[in-house]
Amino acid sequence: MKSPTISAARSSAMRSSPESAGRVLLRLLDRGAPVLAALLLLLIWELGCRLLDVPVYLLPPPSAIVEGALAVSPSSWGGHIWATLRVSLLGYALAVIIGIPLAVALANSRLLSRTLYPMLVVVQSTPVVAVAPIIVVVLGAGDAPRIVITFLITFFPIVVSTVTGLMSTPPELLELSRSLGASRWREIRNIQLPFAVPHIFSALRISITLAIIGAVVAEFVAAENGLGFFIAFSTSFFKVPQAFAALAILVTISLILFRLVAMIQKWWFPWSLPKS
Amino acid sequence: MVPHDDNDSPRPSIRFNNVGQVFTSSDGSVINALDGVSFDIHKHEFIAVIGPSGCGKSTLLRVIAGLVQPTSGQAQIYGLPVTEPREEIGIVFQQPTLLPWLNVVDNITFPMKHKYGRVTLEEKQRAQELLDTVGLRDFAHKRPSELSGGMQQRVGIARALLHDPDILLMDEPFSALDALTRDEMSFELLRIWTERPKTVLFITHSIPEALLLADRILVMSARPGRIREIIDVGLPRPRTLKTLSEPRFHEIANHIRGQVFSHAVLA
Ligand SMILES: Nc1ncnc2c1ncn2[C@@H]1O[C@H](COP(=O)(O)OP(=O)(O)OP(=O)(O)O)[C@@H](O)[C@H]1O
Ligand SMILES: [Mg+2]
């Protein structure tokens, strides 16, 4: 009774195995391709630096960067990471808290959009990096100037995208809302804002990476800790590998935050994702 | 005129009294969307409106929905001037315009939720019944994106019927659908209308559709939007596929075609 089943199973396994094994390998390659490419790049980087004898202060090899990272105490890294993260997230939160309601106001009032929009464009056209020292002089020491600088960099994309999203509400739905005699506030909350969610989230994703840039720019100008400060400080003492280590941490933080925003959209607003 | 409640000559459901609508577009030019439109719609009558694009059909609907105030004249519902949106109206748009984040049932009950902030059990039951009516019983918990265009438009119709409105305003509701679905939807609308009679104002670009559905057809002319002719369809009910092959059907269809085309050529 048993043997035919087993042999049947075996033969079917044998029949399907070459195909599926090939497929599995392909899928693994497909999945692992980005990682493999990154590893390969690191290897070329490392070998290139060693073979060509590139001075460490010009381009440190990955091994030197790891060494540099380990030379700094974890608590010291923690302090810098926390400082940058705090400024980025506070500036970002401020941009969201001010930007979205402002966008709602702009989208719903012709007068406001006519008067405020040009001003916003002027603010956006002013290079924040150039204004940063002035902001520091005005707001003094502490987190405040850095948060304001981060806010200024992140705020505009949020406002513009949210306005675009709010305006993309089908006019028929607004007519439906009005034909029901629903209040303006309900119309905004139940119809306009949900319709803007896809646009809002694409802005939130861009802005979270801008927030890190904002914090680093602010720390270049005036700070006593933070990863931006640490990079400026390290390079001024030619500790280039440490600066590269800080850079790698910044990139990692940026990527994690970006993913996090994308995850929040996926968890809370799955319907807002384009179907792929 | 003295209003009187007399069953033999009932008051019209809807009355357009010399309604004119002038729009000033953003470049300052003046558009005469409606000009001296006067006619009555009787209770539970099915009226189709047909006319060239931009002749003011949607504007006519917006006026009766209370969404815009006419610049001259007056629209009345049951003898009362329309100054704001009223309860007894349901609207179906050209696009289903459902809310993508709500499932089908929640989309149908959305007007109540939106207006009062909550949905009663009764309304929920009614939504279920309406799902049966429009043949979507098994799709109650699907999202709009999972439905075909025709199914989405059925949801849009169910949504407009939720509060059992006396007056149903439909702005080219089937024009985004393919021809087969379109015919199917027309017969379904007729069935719903027979089961629960309503006064219907139905805008369309399709002459056969207007003929199949309506008691009377309002033919409009372009700019300024005027009533060109009111046609008594007079085809027997219930209308079926056979109606499409009746001589009178083709006679009126050709007549309307002549009206619309001769005007288009003149314009
Ligand atoms: N809010 C508005 N502001 C300015 N012009 C308008 C407005 N609404 C409509 N119009 C103009 O009034 C005219 C009639 O518009 P309406 O939408 O009623 O036409 P329609 O008969 O429904 O056309 P279609 O068959 O293409 O839907 C058009 O020329 C249009 O441009
Ligand atoms: Mg129209």
mmCIF file with all atom_site columns, N, CA and C in Angstrom, chain A residues 170 172-183 186-188 190-192 194-195 270-271 275, chain B residues 62 65 67 85-86 91 93 95 97-101 110-111 113-117 143 145-146 159:
data_model
loop_
_atom_site.group_PDB
_atom_site.id
_atom_site.type_symbol
_atom_site.label_atom_id
_atom_site.label_alt_id
_atom_site.label_comp_id
_atom_site.label_asym_id
_atom_site.label_entity_id
_atom_site.label_seq_id
_atom_site.pdbx_PDB_ins_code
_atom_site.Cartn_x
_atom_site.Cartn_y
_atom_site.Cartn_z
_atom_site.occupancy
_atom_site.B_iso_or_equiv
_atom_site.pdbx_formal_charge
_atom_site.auth_seq_id
_atom_site.auth_comp_id
_atom_site.auth_asym_id
_atom_site.auth_atom_id
_atom_site.pdbx_PDB_model_num
ATOM 1   N N  . PRO A 1 170 ? -13.655 64.990 -5.574  1.00 0.00 ? 170 PRO A N  1
ATOM 2   C CA . PRO A 1 170 ? -14.596 65.150 -6.684  1.00 0.00 ? 170 PRO A CA 1
ATOM 3   C C  . PRO A 1 170 ? -15.657 66.199 -6.335  1.00 0.00 ? 170 PRO A C  1
ATOM 4   N N  . GLU A 1 172 ? -18.584 66.503 -7.273  1.00 0.00 ? 172 GLU A N  1
ATOM 5   C CA . GLU A 1 172 ? -19.902 65.914 -7.037  1.00 0.00 ? 172 GLU A CA 1
ATOM 6   C C  . GLU A 1 172 ? -20.107 65.594 -5.555  1.00 0.00 ? 172 GLU A C  1
ATOM 7   N N  . LEU A 1 173 ? -19.024 65.130 -4.911  1.00 0.00 ? 173 LEU A N  1
ATOM 8   C CA . LEU A 1 173 ? -19.171 64.786 -3.496  1.00 0.00 ? 173 LEU A CA 1
ATOM 9   C C  . LEU A 1 173 ? -19.412 66.030 -2.652  1.00 0.00 ? 173 LEU A C  1
ATOM 10  N N  . LEU A 1 174 ? -18.783 67.137 -3.045  1.00 0.00 ? 174 LEU A N  1
ATOM 11  C CA . LEU A 1 174 ? -19.017 68.375 -2.313  1.00 0.00 ? 174 LEU A CA 1
ATOM 12  C C  . LEU A 1 174 ? -20.465 68.819 -2.526  1.00 0.00 ? 174 LEU A C  1
ATOM 13  N N  . GLU A 1 175 ? -20.975 68.614 -3.753  1.00 0.00 ? 175 GLU A N  1
ATOM 14  C CA . GLU A 1 175 ? -22.383 68.956 -4.008  1.00 0.00 ? 175 GLU A CA 1
ATOM 15  C C  . GLU A 1 175 ? -23.297 68.055 -3.193  1.00 0.00 ? 175 GLU A C  1
ATOM 16  N N  . LEU A 1 176 ? -22.940 66.772 -3.139  1.00 0.00 ? 176 LEU A N  1
ATOM 17  C CA . LEU A 1 176 ? -23.738 65.847 -2.329  1.00 0.00 ? 176 LEU A CA 1
ATOM 18  C C  . LEU A 1 176 ? -23.777 66.345 -0.893  1.00 0.00 ? 176 LEU A C  1
ATOM 19  N N  . SER A 1 177 ? -22.607 66.705 -0.389  1.00 0.00 ? 177 SER A N  1
ATOM 20  C CA . SER A 1 177 ? -22.512 67.184 0.986   1.00 0.00 ? 177 SER A CA 1
ATOM 21  C C  . SER A 1 177 ? -23.393 68.414 1.187   1.00 0.00 ? 177 SER A C  1
ATOM 22  N N  . ARG A 1 178 ? -23.307 69.349 0.224   1.00 0.00 ? 178 ARG A N  1
ATOM 23  C CA . ARG A 1 178 ? -24.102 70.567 0.360   1.00 0.00 ? 178 ARG A CA 1
ATOM 24  C C  . ARG A 1 178 ? -25.591 70.273 0.219   1.00 0.00 ? 178 ARG A C  1
ATOM 25  N N  . SER A 1 179 ? -25.918 69.312 -0.666  1.00 0.00 ? 179 SER A N  1
ATOM 26  C CA . SER A 1 179 ? -27.338 68.992 -0.841  1.00 0.00 ? 179 SER A CA 1
ATOM 27  C C  . SER A 1 179 ? -27.902 68.350 0.420   1.00 0.00 ? 179 SER A C  1
ATOM 28  N N  . LEU A 1 180 ? -27.028 67.810 1.259   1.00 0.00 ? 180 LEU A N  1
ATOM 29  C CA . LEU A 1 180 ? -27.494 67.241 2.525   1.00 0.00 ? 180 LEU A CA 1
ATOM 30  C C  . LEU A 1 180 ? -27.555 68.299 3.619   1.00 0.00 ? 180 LEU A C  1
ATOM 31  N N  . GLY A 1 181 ? -27.050 69.481 3.305   1.00 0.00 ? 181 GLY A N  1
ATOM 32  C CA . GLY A 1 181 ? -27.034 70.543 4.292   1.00 0.00 ? 181 GLY A CA 1
ATOM 33  C C  . GLY A 1 181 ? -26.056 70.267 5.423   1.00 0.00 ? 181 GLY A C  1
ATOM 34  N N  . ALA A 1 182 ? -25.010 69.479 5.134   1.00 0.00 ? 182 ALA A N  1
ATOM 35  C CA . ALA A 1 182 ? -24.029 69.183 6.175   1.00 0.00 ? 182 ALA A CA 1
ATOM 36  C C  . ALA A 1 182 ? -23.135 70.389 6.406   1.00 0.00 ? 182 ALA A C  1
ATOM 37  N N  . SER A 1 183 ? -22.609 70.499 7.620   1.00 0.00 ? 183 SER A N  1
ATOM 38  C CA . SER A 1 183 ? -21.787 71.662 7.944   1.00 0.00 ? 183 SER A CA 1
ATOM 39  C C  . SER A 1 183 ? -20.471 71.595 7.184   1.00 0.00 ? 183 SER A C  1
ATOM 40  N N  . ARG A 1 186 ? -17.947 69.250 8.752   1.00 0.00 ? 186 ARG A N  1
ATOM 41  C CA . ARG A 1 186 ? -18.165 67.828 8.428   1.00 0.00 ? 186 ARG A CA 1
ATOM 42  C C  . ARG A 1 186 ? -17.662 67.515 7.034   1.00 0.00 ? 186 ARG A C  1
ATOM 43  N N  . GLU A 1 187 ? -17.929 68.453 6.112   1.00 0.00 ? 187 GLU A N  1
ATOM 44  C CA . GLU A 1 187 ? -17.490 68.267 4.729   1.00 0.00 ? 187 GLU A CA 1
ATOM 45  C C  . GLU A 1 187 ? -15.969 68.101 4.673   1.00 0.00 ? 187 GLU A C  1
ATOM 46  N N  . ILE A 1 188 ? -15.271 68.932 5.434   1.00 0.00 ? 188 ILE A N  1
ATOM 47  C CA . ILE A 1 188 ? -13.808 68.846 5.451   1.00 0.00 ? 188 ILE A CA 1
ATOM 48  C C  . ILE A 1 188 ? -13.354 67.533 6.083   1.00 0.00 ? 188 ILE A C  1
ATOM 49  N N  . ASN A 1 190 ? -15.122 64.631 6.796   1.00 0.00 ? 190 ASN A N  1
ATOM 50  C CA . ASN A 1 190 ? -15.601 63.350 6.255   1.00 0.00 ? 190 ASN A CA 1
ATOM 51  C C  . ASN A 1 190 ? -15.260 63.134 4.793   1.00 0.00 ? 190 ASN A C  1
ATOM 52  N N  . ILE A 1 191 ? -15.019 64.218 4.054   1.00 0.00 ? 191 ILE A N  1
ATOM 53  C CA . ILE A 1 191 ? -14.821 64.050 2.616   1.00 0.00 ? 191 ILE A CA 1
ATOM 54  C C  . ILE A 1 191 ? -13.453 64.560 2.168   1.00 0.00 ? 191 ILE A C  1
ATOM 55  N N  . GLN A 1 192 ? -13.194 65.853 2.409   1.00 0.00 ? 192 GLN A N  1
ATOM 56  C CA . GLN A 1 192 ? -11.971 66.439 1.844   1.00 0.00 ? 192 GLN A CA 1
ATOM 57  C C  . GLN A 1 192 ? -10.699 65.825 2.419   1.00 0.00 ? 192 GLN A C  1
ATOM 58  N N  . PRO A 1 194 ? -10.064 62.899 4.059   1.00 0.00 ? 194 PRO A N  1
ATOM 59  C CA . PRO A 1 194 ? -9.758  61.529 3.618   1.00 0.00 ? 194 PRO A CA 1
ATOM 60  C C  . PRO A 1 194 ? -9.312  61.468 2.164   1.00 0.00 ? 194 PRO A C  1
ATOM 61  N N  . PHE A 1 195 ? -9.922  62.301 1.314   1.00 0.00 ? 195 PHE A N  1
ATOM 62  C CA . PHE A 1 195 ? -9.512  62.281 -0.086  1.00 0.00 ? 195 PHE A CA 1
ATOM 63  C C  . PHE A 1 195 ? -8.075  62.763 -0.247  1.00 0.00 ? 195 PHE A C  1
ATOM 64  N N  . PRO A 1 270 ? -5.007  51.692 4.571   1.00 0.00 ? 270 PRO A N  1
ATOM 65  C CA . PRO A 1 270 ? -4.637  50.764 3.486   1.00 0.00 ? 270 PRO A CA 1
ATOM 66  C C  . PRO A 1 270 ? -5.325  51.101 2.168   1.00 0.00 ? 270 PRO A C  1
ATOM 67  N N  . TRP A 1 271 ? -6.533  51.646 2.235   1.00 0.00 ? 271 TRP A N  1
ATOM 68  C CA . TRP A 1 271 ? -7.274  51.957 1.012   1.00 0.00 ? 271 TRP A CA 1
ATOM 69  C C  . TRP A 1 271 ? -6.625  53.074 0.214   1.00 0.00 ? 271 TRP A C  1
ATOM 70  N N  . LYS A 1 275 ? -3.227  50.517 -5.982  1.00 0.00 ? 275 LYS A N  1
ATOM 71  C CA . LYS A 1 275 ? -3.204  49.058 -6.139  1.00 0.00 ? 275 LYS A CA 1
ATOM 72  C C  . LYS A 1 275 ? -2.119  48.677 -7.127  1.00 0.00 ? 275 LYS A C  1
ATOM 73  N N  . ARG B 2 62  ? -29.022 71.542 -10.806 1.00 0.00 ? 62  ARG B N  1
ATOM 74  C CA . ARG B 2 62  ? -28.487 72.198 -9.606  1.00 0.00 ? 62  ARG B CA 1
ATOM 75  C C  . ARG B 2 62  ? -29.477 73.199 -9.041  1.00 0.00 ? 62  ARG B C  1
ATOM 76  N N  . ALA B 2 65  ? -31.995 71.294 -7.171  1.00 0.00 ? 65  ALA B N  1
ATOM 77  C CA . ALA B 2 65  ? -31.390 70.702 -5.977  1.00 0.00 ? 65  ALA B CA 1
ATOM 78  C C  . ALA B 2 65  ? -31.103 71.757 -4.909  1.00 0.00 ? 65  ALA B C  1
ATOM 79  N N  . LEU B 2 67  ? -28.698 73.896 -5.113  1.00 0.00 ? 67  LEU B N  1
ATOM 80  C CA . LEU B 2 67  ? -27.249 74.099 -5.008  1.00 0.00 ? 67  LEU B CA 1
ATOM 81  C C  . LEU B 2 67  ? -26.816 75.436 -5.593  1.00 0.00 ? 67  LEU B C  1
ATOM 82  N N  . PRO B 2 85  ? -30.932 73.424 -0.290  1.00 0.00 ? 85  PRO B N  1
ATOM 83  C CA . PRO B 2 85  ? -31.174 71.996 -0.542  1.00 0.00 ? 85  PRO B CA 1
ATOM 84  C C  . PRO B 2 85  ? -32.279 71.460 0.371   1.00 0.00 ? 85  PRO B C  1
ATOM 85  N N  . ARG B 2 86  ? -33.110 70.555 -0.199  1.00 0.00 ? 86  ARG B N  1
ATOM 86  C CA . ARG B 2 86  ? -34.240 70.058 0.578   1.00 0.00 ? 86  ARG B CA 1
ATOM 87  C C  . ARG B 2 86  ? -34.144 68.559 0.779   1.00 0.00 ? 86  ARG B C  1
ATOM 88  N N  . ILE B 2 91  ? -29.821 62.594 -5.255  1.00 0.00 ? 91  ILE B N  1
ATOM 89  C CA . ILE B 2 91  ? -29.068 62.936 -6.469  1.00 0.00 ? 91  ILE B CA 1
ATOM 90  C C  . ILE B 2 91  ? -28.146 61.786 -6.866  1.00 0.00 ? 91  ILE B C  1
ATOM 91  N N  . PHE B 2 93  ? -25.051 61.073 -9.662  1.00 0.00 ? 93  PHE B N  1
ATOM 92  C CA . PHE B 2 93  ? -24.170 61.821 -10.558 1.00 0.00 ? 93  PHE B CA 1
ATOM 93  C C  . PHE B 2 93  ? -23.684 60.943 -11.701 1.00 0.00 ? 93  PHE B C  1
ATOM 94  N N  . GLN B 2 95  ? -20.542 60.285 -12.459 1.00 0.00 ? 95  GLN B N  1
ATOM 95  C CA . GLN B 2 95  ? -19.595 59.343 -11.884 1.00 0.00 ? 95  GLN B CA 1
ATOM 96  C C  . GLN B 2 95  ? -20.188 58.845 -10.571 1.00 0.00 ? 95  GLN B C  1
ATOM 97  N N  . THR B 2 97  ? -18.856 58.494 -7.804  1.00 0.00 ? 97  THR B N  1
ATOM 98  C CA . THR B 2 97  ? -18.309 59.274 -6.695  1.00 0.00 ? 97  THR B CA 1
ATOM 99  C C  . THR B 2 97  ? -18.586 58.650 -5.337  1.00 0.00 ? 97  THR B C  1
ATOM 100 N N  . LEU B 2 98  ? -18.093 57.420 -5.178  1.00 0.00 ? 98  LEU B N  1
ATOM 101 C CA . LEU B 2 98  ? -18.185 56.770 -3.876  1.00 0.00 ? 98  LEU B CA 1
ATOM 102 C C  . LEU B 2 98  ? -16.953 57.141 -3.066  1.00 0.00 ? 98  LEU B C  1
ATOM 103 N N  . LEU B 2 99  ? -17.026 56.873 -1.765  1.00 0.00 ? 99  LEU B N  1
ATOM 104 C CA . LEU B 2 99  ? -15.884 57.157 -0.901  1.00 0.00 ? 99  LEU B CA 1
ATOM 105 C C  . LEU B 2 99  ? -15.019 55.906 -0.844  1.00 0.00 ? 99  LEU B C  1
ATOM 106 N N  . PRO B 2 100 ? -13.785 55.998 -1.349  1.00 0.00 ? 100 PRO B N  1
ATOM 107 C CA . PRO B 2 100 ? -12.967 54.789 -1.494  1.00 0.00 ? 100 PRO B CA 1
ATOM 108 C C  . PRO B 2 100 ? -12.638 54.105 -0.170  1.00 0.00 ? 100 PRO B C  1
ATOM 109 N N  . TRP B 2 101 ? -12.724 54.820 0.950   1.00 0.00 ? 101 TRP B N  1
ATOM 110 C CA . TRP B 2 101 ? -12.334 54.221 2.227   1.00 0.00 ? 101 TRP B CA 1
ATOM 111 C C  . TRP B 2 101 ? -13.511 53.544 2.933   1.00 0.00 ? 101 TRP B C  1
ATOM 112 N N  . PHE B 2 110 ? -23.773 56.591 3.954   1.00 0.00 ? 110 PHE B N  1
ATOM 113 C CA . PHE B 2 110 ? -22.943 57.775 4.193   1.00 0.00 ? 110 PHE B CA 1
ATOM 114 C C  . PHE B 2 110 ? -23.733 59.081 4.341   1.00 0.00 ? 110 PHE B C  1
ATOM 115 N N  . PRO B 2 111 ? -24.746 59.334 3.501   1.00 0.00 ? 111 PRO B N  1
ATOM 116 C CA . PRO B 2 111 ? -25.461 60.611 3.656   1.00 0.00 ? 111 PRO B CA 1
ATOM 117 C C  . PRO B 2 111 ? -26.005 60.825 5.074   1.00 0.00 ? 111 PRO B C  1
ATOM 118 N N  . LYS B 2 113 ? -24.894 59.364 7.889   1.00 0.00 ? 113 LYS B N  1
ATOM 119 C CA . LYS B 2 113 ? -23.730 59.510 8.761   1.00 0.00 ? 113 LYS B CA 1
ATOM 120 C C  . LYS B 2 113 ? -23.179 60.932 8.637   1.00 0.00 ? 113 LYS B C  1
ATOM 121 N N  . HIS B 2 114 ? -23.145 61.404 7.412   1.00 0.00 ? 114 HIS B N  1
ATOM 122 C CA . HIS B 2 114 ? -22.554 62.709 7.147   1.00 0.00 ? 114 HIS B CA 1
ATOM 123 C C  . HIS B 2 114 ? -23.428 63.826 7.697   1.00 0.00 ? 114 HIS B C  1
ATOM 124 N N  . LYS B 2 115 ? -24.727 63.640 7.573   1.00 0.00 ? 115 LYS B N  1
ATOM 125 C CA . LYS B 2 115 ? -25.635 64.710 7.988   1.00 0.00 ? 115 LYS B CA 1
ATOM 126 C C  . LYS B 2 115 ? -25.866 64.725 9.492   1.00 0.00 ? 115 LYS B C  1
ATOM 127 N N  . TYR B 2 116 ? -26.111 63.517 10.052  1.00 0.00 ? 116 TYR B N  1
ATOM 128 C CA . TYR B 2 116 ? -26.496 63.472 11.459  1.00 0.00 ? 116 TYR B CA 1
ATOM 129 C C  . TYR B 2 116 ? -25.392 62.941 12.373  1.00 0.00 ? 116 TYR B C  1
ATOM 130 N N  . GLY B 2 117 ? -24.299 62.437 11.778  1.00 0.00 ? 117 GLY B N  1
ATOM 131 C CA . GLY B 2 117 ? -23.210 61.927 12.600  1.00 0.00 ? 117 GLY B CA 1
ATOM 132 C C  . GLY B 2 117 ? -23.411 60.498 13.057  1.00 0.00 ? 117 GLY B C  1
ATOM 133 N N  . ARG B 2 143 ? -15.010 47.004 -0.935  1.00 0.00 ? 143 ARG B N  1
ATOM 134 C CA . ARG B 2 143 ? -14.659 48.404 -1.180  1.00 0.00 ? 143 ARG B CA 1
ATOM 135 C C  . ARG B 2 143 ? -15.017 48.759 -2.626  1.00 0.00 ? 143 ARG B C  1
ATOM 136 N N  . SER B 2 145 ? -13.379 50.035 -4.928  1.00 0.00 ? 145 SER B N  1
ATOM 137 C CA . SER B 2 145 ? -12.341 49.690 -5.911  1.00 0.00 ? 145 SER B CA 1
ATOM 138 C C  . SER B 2 145 ? -12.445 48.236 -6.356  1.00 0.00 ? 145 SER B C  1
ATOM 139 N N  . GLU B 2 146 ? -13.201 47.426 -5.591  1.00 0.00 ? 146 GLU B N  1
ATOM 140 C CA . GLU B 2 146 ? -13.347 46.016 -5.965  1.00 0.00 ? 146 GLU B CA 1
ATOM 141 C C  . GLU B 2 146 ? -14.569 45.783 -6.858  1.00 0.00 ? 146 GLU B C  1
ATOM 142 N N  . ARG B 2 159 ? -27.487 54.756 -2.781  1.00 0.00 ? 159 ARG B N  1
ATOM 143 C CA . ARG B 2 159 ? -27.201 55.839 -1.841  1.00 0.00 ? 159 ARG B CA 1
ATOM 144 C C  . ARG B 2 159 ? -28.238 56.958 -1.975  1.00 0.00 ? 159 ARG B C  1
#
